[in-house]
Coordinates of C-alpha atoms and ligand atoms in Angstrom, one line a residue:
Chain A
M524 CA 129.7 133.0 105.3
K525 CA 130.3 131.2 108.5
S526 CA 129.9 127.5 108.6
L527 CA 128.4 126.0 111.8
M528 CA 128.9 122.4 111.3
D529 CA 130.5 121.0 108.2
G530 CA 128.8 122.5 105.3
I531 CA 125.9 124.0 107.2
Y532 CA 125.4 127.7 107.2
R533 CA 123.3 130.1 109.2
L534 CA 121.3 132.9 107.6
G535 CA 119.3 134.7 110.3
K536 CA 117.1 132.1 111.8
D537 CA 117.4 129.8 108.7
F538 CA 119.9 127.1 108.0
A539 CA 121.3 126.6 104.5
T540 CA 123.7 124.5 102.5
L541 CA 125.9 125.6 99.7
S542 CA 124.4 124.2 96.5
M543 CA 126.4 121.7 94.7
V544 CA 124.2 122.1 91.6
P545 CA 123.3 125.9 91.4
K546 CA 120.2 127.0 89.6
T547 CA 118.5 123.7 90.2
K548 CA 115.9 123.5 92.9
V549 CA 115.0 120.2 94.4
Y550 CA 111.8 121.0 96.2
D551 CA 110.5 124.6 96.3
E552 CA 113.2 125.7 98.6
K553 CA 114.3 129.4 98.7
T554 CA 117.8 130.2 97.4
L555 CA 120.2 133.0 98.1
Q556 CA 123.0 134.2 95.9
K557 CA 126.2 135.5 97.5
G558 CA 128.7 136.3 94.8
K559 CA 129.3 133.0 93.0
D560 CA 127.8 130.9 95.7
E561 CA 124.2 129.8 95.8
Y562 CA 122.8 128.9 99.2
R563 CA 119.7 126.7 99.5
L564 CA 117.6 127.4 102.5
W565 CA 116.7 124.3 104.5
D566 CA 112.9 124.3 105.0
P567 CA 112.2 122.9 108.5
K568 CA 108.6 122.1 107.5
K569 CA 109.7 119.9 104.7
S570 CA 112.7 118.2 106.2
K571 CA 113.0 116.7 109.7
L572 CA 116.7 117.2 109.8
G573 CA 116.1 120.8 108.9
A574 CA 113.5 120.9 111.8
A575 CA 116.0 119.3 114.2
L576 CA 118.6 122.0 113.3
R577 CA 116.0 124.7 114.1
M578 CA 115.2 123.0 117.3
G579 CA 118.8 123.1 118.4
L580 CA 120.6 120.1 117.0
K581 CA 124.3 120.6 118.0
E582 CA 125.9 118.5 115.3
T583 CA 125.1 116.1 112.4
G584 CA 128.3 114.3 112.1
I585 CA 128.1 114.7 108.3
F586 CA 131.3 115.9 106.6
E587 CA 132.6 116.4 103.2
G588 CA 133.4 113.0 101.6
A589 CA 131.2 111.1 104.1
K590 CA 129.4 108.0 103.1
V591 CA 125.8 108.0 104.2
L592 CA 123.1 105.4 104.3
Y593 CA 119.7 107.0 104.2
L594 CA 116.6 104.8 104.9
G595 CA 113.3 106.3 103.7
V596 CA 114.9 108.8 101.3
A597 CA 111.5 109.5 99.5
S598 CA 112.0 112.0 96.8
G599 CA 115.2 113.4 98.2
T600 CA 114.2 116.6 100.0
T601 CA 116.5 116.1 103.0
A602 CA 119.0 114.0 101.0
S603 CA 119.6 116.9 98.7
H604 CA 121.0 119.0 101.6
I605 CA 123.1 116.1 102.7
S606 CA 124.3 115.8 99.1
D607 CA 125.4 119.5 99.3
I608 CA 127.4 118.7 102.5
V609 CA 129.1 115.5 101.5
G610 CA 129.9 116.9 98.0
P611 CA 131.1 115.1 94.9
S612 CA 133.6 112.9 96.9
G613 CA 130.8 111.6 99.2
A614 CA 128.0 109.2 98.6
I615 CA 124.5 108.8 99.9
Y616 CA 122.8 105.5 99.5
G617 CA 119.1 106.4 99.3
V618 CA 117.0 103.5 100.2
E619 CA 113.2 103.8 99.5
F620 CA 110.6 101.1 99.0
S621 CA 107.9 103.2 97.2
A622 CA 108.4 103.1 93.5
R623 CA 106.3 106.3 93.2
S624 CA 108.6 108.2 95.5
I625 CA 111.9 107.0 94.1
R626 CA 110.8 107.9 90.6
D627 CA 111.0 111.5 91.7
L628 CA 114.3 110.9 93.4
L629 CA 115.8 109.7 90.0
S630 CA 115.5 113.2 88.6
V631 CA 117.3 114.5 91.6
S632 CA 120.1 111.9 91.6
K633 CA 120.6 112.4 87.9
K634 CA 122.2 115.8 88.6
R635 CA 123.4 115.0 92.1
T636 CA 125.4 111.9 91.3
N637 CA 126.5 111.5 94.8
I638 CA 123.0 110.2 95.5
I639 CA 122.7 106.5 94.7
P640 CA 119.0 105.4 94.4
V641 CA 118.2 102.0 95.9
L642 CA 114.7 100.7 95.6
A643 CA 114.5 98.3 98.5
D644 CA 112.9 97.6 101.8
A645 CA 114.8 98.9 104.8
R646 CA 113.5 96.0 106.9
M647 CA 115.5 93.6 104.7
P648 CA 119.2 94.7 104.7
Q649 CA 120.3 91.3 103.4
L650 CA 118.5 92.2 100.1
F651 CA 120.2 95.5 99.4
A652 CA 123.6 94.8 101.1
P653 CA 125.3 93.8 97.8
R654 CA 124.5 97.3 96.5
V655 CA 125.8 99.4 99.3
E656 CA 128.9 99.6 101.6
K657 CA 129.8 100.5 105.1
V658 CA 129.0 104.1 106.0
H659 CA 130.0 106.9 108.4
I660 CA 126.5 108.1 108.8
L661 CA 123.1 106.3 109.1
Y662 CA 120.0 108.4 108.8
Q663 CA 116.5 107.0 109.1
D664 CA 113.1 108.5 108.6
I665 CA 110.5 105.7 108.0
A666 CA 107.1 105.4 109.5
Q667 CA 107.2 101.8 110.6
K668 CA 106.0 100.2 113.8
D669 CA 109.4 98.6 114.5
Q670 CA 111.5 101.6 113.3
S671 CA 114.0 101.3 116.2
E672 CA 114.6 97.7 115.6
I673 CA 115.1 98.4 111.8
F674 CA 117.5 101.2 112.7
I675 CA 119.6 99.0 115.0
R676 CA 119.7 96.1 112.5
N677 CA 121.0 98.5 109.8
A678 CA 123.5 100.1 112.1
D679 CA 124.8 96.7 113.1
T680 CA 125.3 95.8 109.5
F681 CA 126.4 99.0 107.8
L682 CA 127.7 101.6 110.3
K683 CA 131.4 101.9 110.6
K684 CA 133.0 101.9 114.0
G685 CA 132.2 105.2 115.9
G686 CA 129.7 106.1 113.2
V687 CA 126.9 108.6 113.8
A688 CA 123.3 107.6 113.4
M689 CA 120.2 109.8 113.3
I690 CA 116.6 108.7 113.5
A691 CA 113.3 110.6 113.4
I692 CA 110.7 108.7 115.4
K693 CA 107.1 109.1 114.7
A694 CA 105.0 108.2 117.7
R695 CA 101.8 107.6 115.8
S696 CA 103.3 104.9 113.6
I697 CA 104.3 102.9 116.7
D698 CA 101.1 103.2 118.6
V699 CA 98.3 105.7 117.7
T700 CA 96.7 105.6 121.1
E701 CA 99.7 105.8 123.5
N702 CA 101.1 109.0 124.8
P703 CA 104.0 110.1 122.5
N704 CA 106.4 110.8 125.4
K705 CA 105.9 107.4 126.8
I706 CA 106.7 106.0 123.3
F707 CA 109.8 108.1 123.0
A708 CA 111.1 106.9 126.4
Q709 CA 110.5 103.3 125.4
E710 CA 112.2 103.7 122.1
K711 CA 115.1 105.5 123.8
Q712 CA 115.7 102.5 126.0
K713 CA 116.0 100.3 122.9
L714 CA 118.5 102.7 121.2
L715 CA 120.6 102.9 124.4
K716 CA 121.5 99.2 124.1
K717 CA 123.4 100.0 120.9
F718 CA 124.2 103.7 121.0
N719 CA 125.2 106.6 123.1
I720 CA 122.6 109.2 122.7
I721 CA 124.2 112.6 122.1
Q722 CA 121.0 114.6 121.8
Q723 CA 117.3 114.1 121.8
I724 CA 115.1 116.7 120.2
N725 CA 111.4 117.1 120.1
L726 CA 110.3 118.3 116.6
G727 CA 107.1 119.5 118.2
Y728 CA 106.5 122.7 116.4
F729 CA 107.5 121.5 113.0
E730 CA 106.4 117.9 113.1
K731 CA 103.7 116.8 115.5
D732 CA 104.6 113.9 117.8
H733 CA 108.0 113.3 116.3
A734 CA 111.3 112.9 118.2
F735 CA 114.8 113.1 116.7
F736 CA 117.7 111.2 118.2
L737 CA 121.3 111.9 117.4
C738 CA 123.3 108.8 118.4
R739 CA 126.8 107.4 118.2
L740 CA 127.6 103.7 117.9
K741 CA 128.9 102.3 121.2
Chain B
M879 CA 136.2 74.1 106.4
D880 CA 133.6 76.9 106.1
A881 CA 133.8 79.3 103.2
Y882 CA 131.8 82.5 103.4
I883 CA 130.8 84.1 100.1
S884 CA 129.7 87.7 99.6
L885 CA 128.4 89.6 96.6
T886 CA 129.4 93.1 95.5
P887 CA 128.9 95.1 92.3
I888 CA 132.5 94.3 91.4
G889 CA 132.4 90.6 91.9
L890 CA 132.2 87.7 94.3
F891 CA 134.5 87.2 97.3
A892 CA 135.1 84.2 99.5
H893 CA 136.7 84.3 103.0
D894 CA 137.4 81.7 105.7
K895 CA 136.0 82.1 109.2
N896 CA 139.1 84.1 110.3
G897 CA 138.6 86.6 107.5
S898 CA 141.4 85.5 105.2
Q899 CA 140.4 85.8 101.6
L900 CA 140.2 82.4 99.9
D901 CA 139.3 83.5 96.4
S902 CA 137.3 85.8 94.2
I903 CA 135.6 86.2 90.9
I904 CA 135.7 89.7 89.5
F905 CA 133.1 90.9 87.0
S906 CA 135.8 92.5 85.0
D907 CA 134.0 92.4 81.6
R908 CA 132.1 95.7 81.9
K909 CA 129.6 94.7 79.3
K910 CA 128.6 91.7 81.4
S911 CA 129.2 92.9 84.9
K912 CA 125.8 94.4 85.5
D913 CA 124.1 91.3 84.3
A914 CA 126.3 89.0 86.4
F915 CA 125.6 91.1 89.5
I916 CA 121.8 91.2 89.0
K917 CA 121.6 87.5 88.3
A918 CA 123.7 86.8 91.4
M919 CA 121.1 88.7 93.5
G920 CA 118.6 86.0 92.7
R921 CA 118.1 82.6 94.4
K922 CA 119.6 80.5 91.6
V923 CA 123.3 79.7 91.7
T924 CA 124.9 81.6 88.8
A925 CA 127.8 80.5 86.5
E926 CA 130.1 82.9 88.3
E927 CA 129.1 81.5 91.7
K928 CA 129.7 78.0 90.5
D929 CA 133.2 79.0 89.2
L930 CA 134.0 80.5 92.6
I931 CA 132.8 77.4 94.5
K932 CA 134.9 75.3 92.2
K933 CA 138.0 77.4 92.8
I934 CA 137.5 77.1 96.6
G935 CA 137.3 73.4 96.3
T936 CA 134.4 71.1 96.9
K937 CA 135.4 70.2 100.4
A938 CA 134.4 73.5 101.8
D939 CA 131.0 74.1 103.3
I940 CA 129.7 77.2 101.5
I941 CA 127.7 80.0 103.2
F942 CA 126.2 82.8 101.2
E943 CA 124.7 86.0 102.6
Q944 CA 121.5 85.9 100.6
S945 CA 119.4 82.8 100.3
K946 CA 120.6 80.5 97.6
E947 CA 119.1 77.3 96.3
G948 CA 120.8 74.4 97.9
Y949 CA 123.1 76.4 100.2
R950 CA 123.2 77.8 103.7
D951 CA 123.1 81.5 104.3
E952 CA 124.0 83.8 107.1
F953 CA 123.6 87.6 107.1
P954 CA 125.8 89.4 107.5
N955 CA 128.7 87.0 107.2
I956 CA 132.3 87.7 107.7
S957 CA 133.1 88.0 104.0
G958 CA 130.4 90.7 103.5
N959 CA 131.6 92.6 106.6
I960 CA 135.1 92.7 105.2
V961 CA 134.3 93.7 101.6
R962 CA 131.8 96.3 102.5
E963 CA 134.4 98.1 104.7
N964 CA 135.9 99.9 101.8
L965 CA 134.6 98.9 98.4
P966 CA 136.1 101.7 96.2
K967 CA 139.5 100.8 97.5
L968 CA 138.9 97.1 96.9
A969 CA 137.6 97.9 93.4
V970 CA 140.8 99.7 92.6
S971 CA 143.0 97.0 94.1
V972 CA 141.5 94.2 92.1
G973 CA 141.7 96.3 88.9
F974 CA 138.0 96.8 88.4
C975 CA 138.5 100.5 88.0
K976 CA 141.3 103.2 88.1
N977 CA 140.0 105.2 91.1
A978 CA 137.2 105.7 93.6
S979 CA 135.4 108.2 91.4
E980 CA 135.2 105.8 88.6
Y981 CA 133.9 103.2 91.0
Y982 CA 131.1 105.5 92.1
S983 CA 130.1 106.5 88.6
Y984 CA 129.8 102.8 87.8
L985 CA 127.8 102.2 91.0
H986 CA 125.5 105.2 90.3
E987 CA 124.8 103.9 86.9
L988 CA 124.2 100.4 88.0
N989 CA 121.8 101.4 90.8
T990 CA 119.9 103.9 88.6
S991 CA 119.4 101.3 86.0
M992 CA 118.2 98.7 88.5
T993 CA 115.9 101.2 90.1
R994 CA 114.4 102.2 86.7
D995 CA 113.8 98.5 85.9
A996 CA 112.1 98.0 89.3
I997 CA 109.9 101.1 88.8
K998 CA 108.9 99.7 85.4
A999 CA 108.1 96.4 86.9
A1000 CA 106.0 98.1 89.6
A1001 CA 103.9 99.8 87.0
T1002 CA 101.6 96.9 86.8
E1003 CA 98.0 96.4 85.8
D1004 CA 96.7 97.0 89.3
R1005 CA 98.0 100.5 89.1
L1006 CA 95.8 101.1 86.1
V1007 CA 92.7 99.9 87.9
I1008 CA 93.5 102.1 90.9
H1009 CA 93.8 105.2 88.8
A1010 CA 90.7 104.4 86.8
I1011 CA 88.5 103.7 89.9
N1012 CA 89.8 106.8 91.6
T1013 CA 89.1 108.9 88.5
A1014 CA 85.6 107.4 88.2
D1015 CA 84.8 108.2 91.8
E1016 CA 86.2 111.7 91.5
L1017 CA 84.3 112.4 88.2
E1018 CA 81.1 111.3 89.9
S1019 CA 81.6 113.5 92.9
T1020 CA 82.7 116.5 90.8
A1021 CA 79.7 116.1 88.4
N1022 CA 77.4 115.9 91.4
T1023 CA 78.8 119.1 92.8
L1024 CA 78.6 120.9 89.5
S1025 CA 75.0 119.7 89.1
I1026 CA 74.0 121.7 92.2
R1027 CA 75.1 124.8 90.4
L1028 CA 73.4 123.7 87.1
K1029 CA 70.1 123.2 88.9
E1030 CA 70.2 126.6 90.5
W1031 CA 71.1 128.2 87.2
Y1032 CA 68.7 126.4 84.9
A1033 CA 65.9 126.9 87.4
L1034 CA 66.0 130.6 86.7
Y1035 CA 64.8 129.7 83.3
Y1036 CA 62.9 126.4 83.7
P1037 CA 62.2 125.6 87.4
E1038 CA 59.6 123.0 86.6
L1039 CA 62.0 120.8 84.7
V1040 CA 64.5 121.0 87.5
E1041 CA 61.8 120.1 90.0
D1042 CA 60.6 117.2 87.9
V1043 CA 63.8 115.4 87.1
R1044 CA 65.5 114.2 90.2
S1045 CA 68.5 112.5 88.8
N1046 CA 71.5 114.8 88.2
E1047 CA 72.7 112.7 85.4
K1048 CA 69.4 112.7 83.5
L1049 CA 68.9 116.4 84.1
A1050 CA 72.3 117.3 82.6
S1051 CA 71.7 115.1 79.6
M1052 CA 68.2 116.6 79.0
I1053 CA 69.3 120.2 79.3
A1054 CA 72.3 119.5 77.1
Q1055 CA 69.9 118.1 74.5
N1056 CA 68.0 121.3 74.4
A1057 CA 65.1 120.8 76.9
I1058 CA 63.6 124.2 76.3
R1059 CA 60.3 125.4 77.6
N1060 CA 57.2 124.8 75.7
D1061 CA 54.6 127.1 77.2
T1062 CA 53.6 129.4 74.4
S1063 CA 49.9 128.5 75.0
E1064 CA 47.7 131.1 76.6
N1065 CA 46.7 128.9 79.5
N1066 CA 48.3 130.5 82.4
T1067 CA 48.4 127.4 84.7
Q1068 CA 50.7 125.7 82.2
K1069 CA 52.9 128.7 81.9
S1070 CA 56.4 128.3 83.5
M1071 CA 57.4 130.3 86.5
G1072 CA 60.8 130.8 84.9
G1073 CA 62.0 134.1 83.7
D1074 CA 62.2 134.9 80.0
Y1075 CA 65.8 134.8 78.9
S1076 CA 67.4 135.3 75.6
E1077 CA 68.6 132.3 73.6
S1078 CA 72.2 133.1 74.2
D1079 CA 71.5 133.1 78.0
V1080 CA 69.9 129.7 77.8
S1081 CA 72.5 128.2 75.5
E1082 CA 75.3 129.2 78.0
M1083 CA 73.5 127.1 80.6
Q1084 CA 73.2 124.3 78.1
R1085 CA 76.9 124.4 77.3
F1086 CA 77.6 123.9 81.0
A1087 CA 75.1 121.0 81.1
A1088 CA 76.8 119.4 78.1
M1089 CA 80.1 119.4 80.0
I1090 CA 78.5 117.7 83.1
D1091 CA 76.8 115.3 80.8
K1092 CA 80.1 114.4 79.3
M1093 CA 81.6 113.7 82.8
Y1094 CA 78.8 111.3 83.6
S1095 CA 79.2 109.5 80.3
H1096 CA 83.0 109.4 80.7
R1097 CA 82.4 107.8 84.1
K1098 CA 80.2 105.2 82.6
A1099 CA 82.9 104.4 80.0
L1100 CA 85.5 104.1 82.7
E1101 CA 83.2 101.8 84.6
A1102 CA 83.1 99.4 81.7
Y1103 CA 86.9 99.5 81.5
I1104 CA 87.3 98.9 85.2
K1105 CA 84.9 95.9 85.1
E1106 CA 86.9 94.3 82.4
K1107 CA 90.3 95.0 84.0
S1108 CA 89.2 94.0 87.5
G1109 CA 87.9 90.7 86.0
Q1110 CA 91.3 90.1 84.5
I1111 CA 93.5 90.8 87.4
M1112 CA 91.1 89.8 90.3
P1113 CA 89.0 87.0 88.7
N1114 CA 88.5 85.2 92.0
A1115 CA 87.6 88.2 94.1
C1116 CA 85.2 89.3 91.3
L1117 CA 83.2 86.1 91.8
L1118 CA 82.4 87.2 95.4
I1119 CA 81.9 90.9 95.0
S1120 CA 81.3 93.3 92.1
P1121 CA 84.3 94.3 90.0
M1122 CA 83.8 97.9 91.0
L1123 CA 83.9 97.1 94.7
A1124 CA 86.9 94.9 94.1
A1125 CA 88.6 97.8 92.4
R1126 CA 87.7 100.1 95.4
I1127 CA 89.2 97.7 97.8
L1128 CA 92.3 97.4 95.7
A1129 CA 92.6 101.2 95.5
D1130 CA 92.2 101.5 99.3
A1131 CA 94.9 98.9 99.9
G1132 CA 97.3 100.4 97.3
S1133 CA 98.2 97.3 95.4
L1134 CA 97.3 93.7 94.9
E1135 CA 100.4 92.6 96.7
K1136 CA 99.3 94.6 99.8
I1137 CA 95.8 93.1 99.9
S1138 CA 97.2 89.7 99.4
K1139 CA 99.2 90.2 102.7
M1140 CA 96.3 91.6 104.7
P1141 CA 94.5 89.6 107.3
S1142 CA 90.8 89.2 106.7
S1143 CA 90.0 91.3 109.8
R1144 CA 91.7 94.2 108.1
I1145 CA 89.8 93.7 104.8
Q1146 CA 86.6 93.6 106.8
V1147 CA 87.0 97.2 108.1
M1148 CA 88.9 98.8 105.2
G1149 CA 87.4 102.1 104.5
A1150 CA 86.2 102.5 108.1
E1151 CA 89.5 103.7 109.4
K1152 CA 87.9 106.7 111.2
A1153 CA 85.5 104.5 113.1
L1154 CA 88.4 102.1 113.8
F1155 CA 90.5 104.9 115.2
R1156 CA 87.7 106.1 117.4
H1157 CA 87.3 102.6 118.6
M1158 CA 91.0 102.1 119.4
Q1159 CA 90.8 105.3 121.5
G1160 CA 87.9 103.8 123.4
Q1161 CA 85.4 106.1 122.0
G1162 CA 83.1 103.9 120.0
P1163 CA 82.1 100.4 119.0
S1164 CA 84.4 98.4 116.8
P1165 CA 83.3 98.9 113.1
K1166 CA 81.8 95.7 111.7
H1167 CA 82.3 96.6 108.1
G1168 CA 83.8 99.2 105.8
L1169 CA 83.9 99.2 102.1
I1170 CA 82.5 95.7 101.9
F1171 CA 79.2 97.1 103.2
Q1172 CA 78.7 98.1 99.5
S1173 CA 78.2 94.5 98.7
P1174 CA 74.5 93.6 98.6
L1175 CA 75.3 90.5 100.5
V1176 CA 76.0 92.7 103.5
N1177 CA 73.7 95.8 103.0
Q1178 CA 70.7 93.7 102.0
A1179 CA 71.0 91.4 105.0
Q1180 CA 69.1 91.8 108.2
K1181 CA 70.8 94.2 110.4
K1182 CA 71.6 91.9 113.2
I1183 CA 73.5 89.4 111.0
R1184 CA 75.4 92.0 108.9
G1185 CA 78.5 91.9 111.2
K1186 CA 78.6 88.1 110.9
I1187 CA 78.2 88.2 107.1
S1188 CA 80.9 90.8 106.7
R1189 CA 83.3 88.6 108.6
I1190 CA 82.5 85.6 106.5
L1191 CA 82.7 87.6 103.3
A1192 CA 86.0 89.2 104.3
S1193 CA 87.6 85.8 105.1
K1194 CA 86.6 84.4 101.7
L1195 CA 87.7 87.6 100.0
S1196 CA 91.1 87.5 101.7
I1197 CA 91.7 84.0 100.2
A1198 CA 90.4 85.1 96.8
F1199 CA 92.8 88.1 96.7
K1200 CA 95.7 85.8 97.6
M1201 CA 94.8 83.5 94.7
D1202 CA 94.5 86.5 92.4
Y1203 CA 97.9 87.8 93.5
F1204 CA 99.8 84.6 93.5
D1205 CA 98.5 83.0 90.3
K1206 CA 95.9 85.1 88.6
K1207 CA 94.2 82.2 86.9
L1208 CA 90.7 81.3 88.1
T1209 CA 91.7 78.6 90.4
G1210 CA 89.7 78.2 93.5
G1211 CA 87.2 81.0 93.1
N1212 CA 84.2 78.9 92.3
K1213 CA 84.8 76.7 95.3
L1214 CA 85.1 79.8 97.5
K1215 CA 81.8 81.1 96.1
E1216 CA 80.1 77.8 96.9
D1217 CA 81.4 77.8 100.4
L1218 CA 80.3 81.4 100.9
D1219 CA 76.8 80.7 99.6
K1220 CA 76.5 77.7 101.9
R1221 CA 77.6 79.6 104.9
L1222 CA 75.3 82.4 104.2
N1223 CA 72.4 80.1 103.7
N1224 CA 73.0 78.4 107.0
L1225 CA 73.1 81.8 108.7
K1226 CA 69.7 82.7 107.2
G1227 CA 68.3 79.2 107.7
Ligands
LIG624 C1 108.4 110.7 105.9 S1 109.0 110.1 104.4 C2 110.6 110.6 104.3 C3 110.9 112.0 103.9 C4 112.3 112.2 103.7 N1 113.1 111.6 104.7 C5 112.7 113.7 103.6 O1 112.8 114.3 104.6 O2 113.0 114.1 102.4 C6 109.1 108.4 104.8 C7 109.5 107.5 103.6 O3 109.9 106.2 104.1 C8 109.5 105.3 103.1 N2 109.4 104.0 103.8 C9 108.6 103.6 104.8 N3 108.9 102.3 105.2 C10 110.0 101.9 104.5 C11 110.7 100.7 104.4 N4 110.5 99.7 105.2 N5 111.8 100.7 103.5 C12 112.1 101.7 102.7 N6 111.4 102.9 102.8 C13 110.3 103.0 103.6 C14 108.1 105.8 102.7 O4 107.8 105.2 101.4 C15 108.3 107.3 102.6 O5 108.7 107.7 101.4

């Protein structure tokens, strides 16, 4: 099977990752057996990174062995695919502040030992810094009013030089009444102070009023 | 001289302002390393931290990354930036573990165990009340829906009873207790309009009624439980509003911690999010009350002062919830209740 970006495969219109833990589904994703290999199809309706890929994301920057800081990991739907890509030599610090969500993540991280569960608030990096390290990739998906500021603060603290950062921005959590495009333009200006924006994607069809930014630390 | 200290799962490190390492304390005893780390995450200065400070020498001005009693902090500081650059490598070089993969298994175990502890701590009493009140409300609404079916069904056999007994709860209980027709007399005007069905047809209806009856009584039992629990965890709020209403507000907020942080304006309109949303889009008046309308203080007041009353009640409630969250004991609730009564009286006066 041909790999597009590191560890990401294309099956028709679907994207998939090669399962690190075959025969164990994480959410109700479809799987496909090819010889000894099991591919897990990436459901764009359940994962914003999956949606971004379907909407034309050119690269993710994620590679085998990468260290990833994931803010808003929830029960690990997207993180499970990243876990497939970085493999056993990589690590994903999964930060989540809801005890209910991270309880489900624990059953995922039990088998996928490259996922390290961190129950903490992404707005307060000083409180979880002792439990993490600097990373190659920052990924953020949290519905907070000041999500861009949180993203920048975490990139400042934890992203290695030249690291890649991805953020899914939900317009409604910034301002329910404002036109989403106006919000995206305004958030983009904030991001540009810190990052070069490689690609901006509207998740439109899969996630209403969401924009996805692929950035690189300046 | 300034000495910057940082904390990692493998130990404590100190660097000067140019990034040269001054000293370190490694948590090498694996049996104690987790404990040493978790303690050091707190505000109190731990034994290991004291050791490190002693090693650096008392002349240094110490700067931590997290807030520590009696010391300055700065986040991130240079020491943290250096150690976080490559922790597995550092862990191997200080002899904490043999290789990176051993470091990650340790880290995975440490974080999993910390997360489990935190989940456990989050499973607090307020979670119990939230599930109980949501269950009570769902039971009631389900029983009401099923009652519509029961009425239609039983009316085939005994329409007069269904017509007579307006309360769903009472009707279910009567049918369950065998409320059969008694119209064997010859007098036609007293004869039921219901059809004549066999005993087994009627008893099937009664079995259904018994289940609905059970739902209502289960709801009642839950209510007693909620009242008791609410009184325990929100004693101050329960002086101002009923324990059931306090529980509903708690459920809407999600946790006692969350309500304790809410401004009173938010508490005032909780449960009226739809109206609030319409208002923010400029399509309606701002809601004057949400859930707190269920308080008789509000719903039994004259219409024109309801908005004012909700505002006063919400402001007292917000203080009451803070008291409940921060020290649980009945501290200032009585005083709040007096204030509230006074203000309401003035308003009516
Ligand atoms: C949309 S969900 C993420 C779904 C996930 N990224 C996936 O695709 O599998 C957003 C998550 O962010 C969490 N969250 C929101 N604010 C947060 C914060 N300040 N710190 C940590 N987690 C937060 C929420 O609890 C929620 O689980």
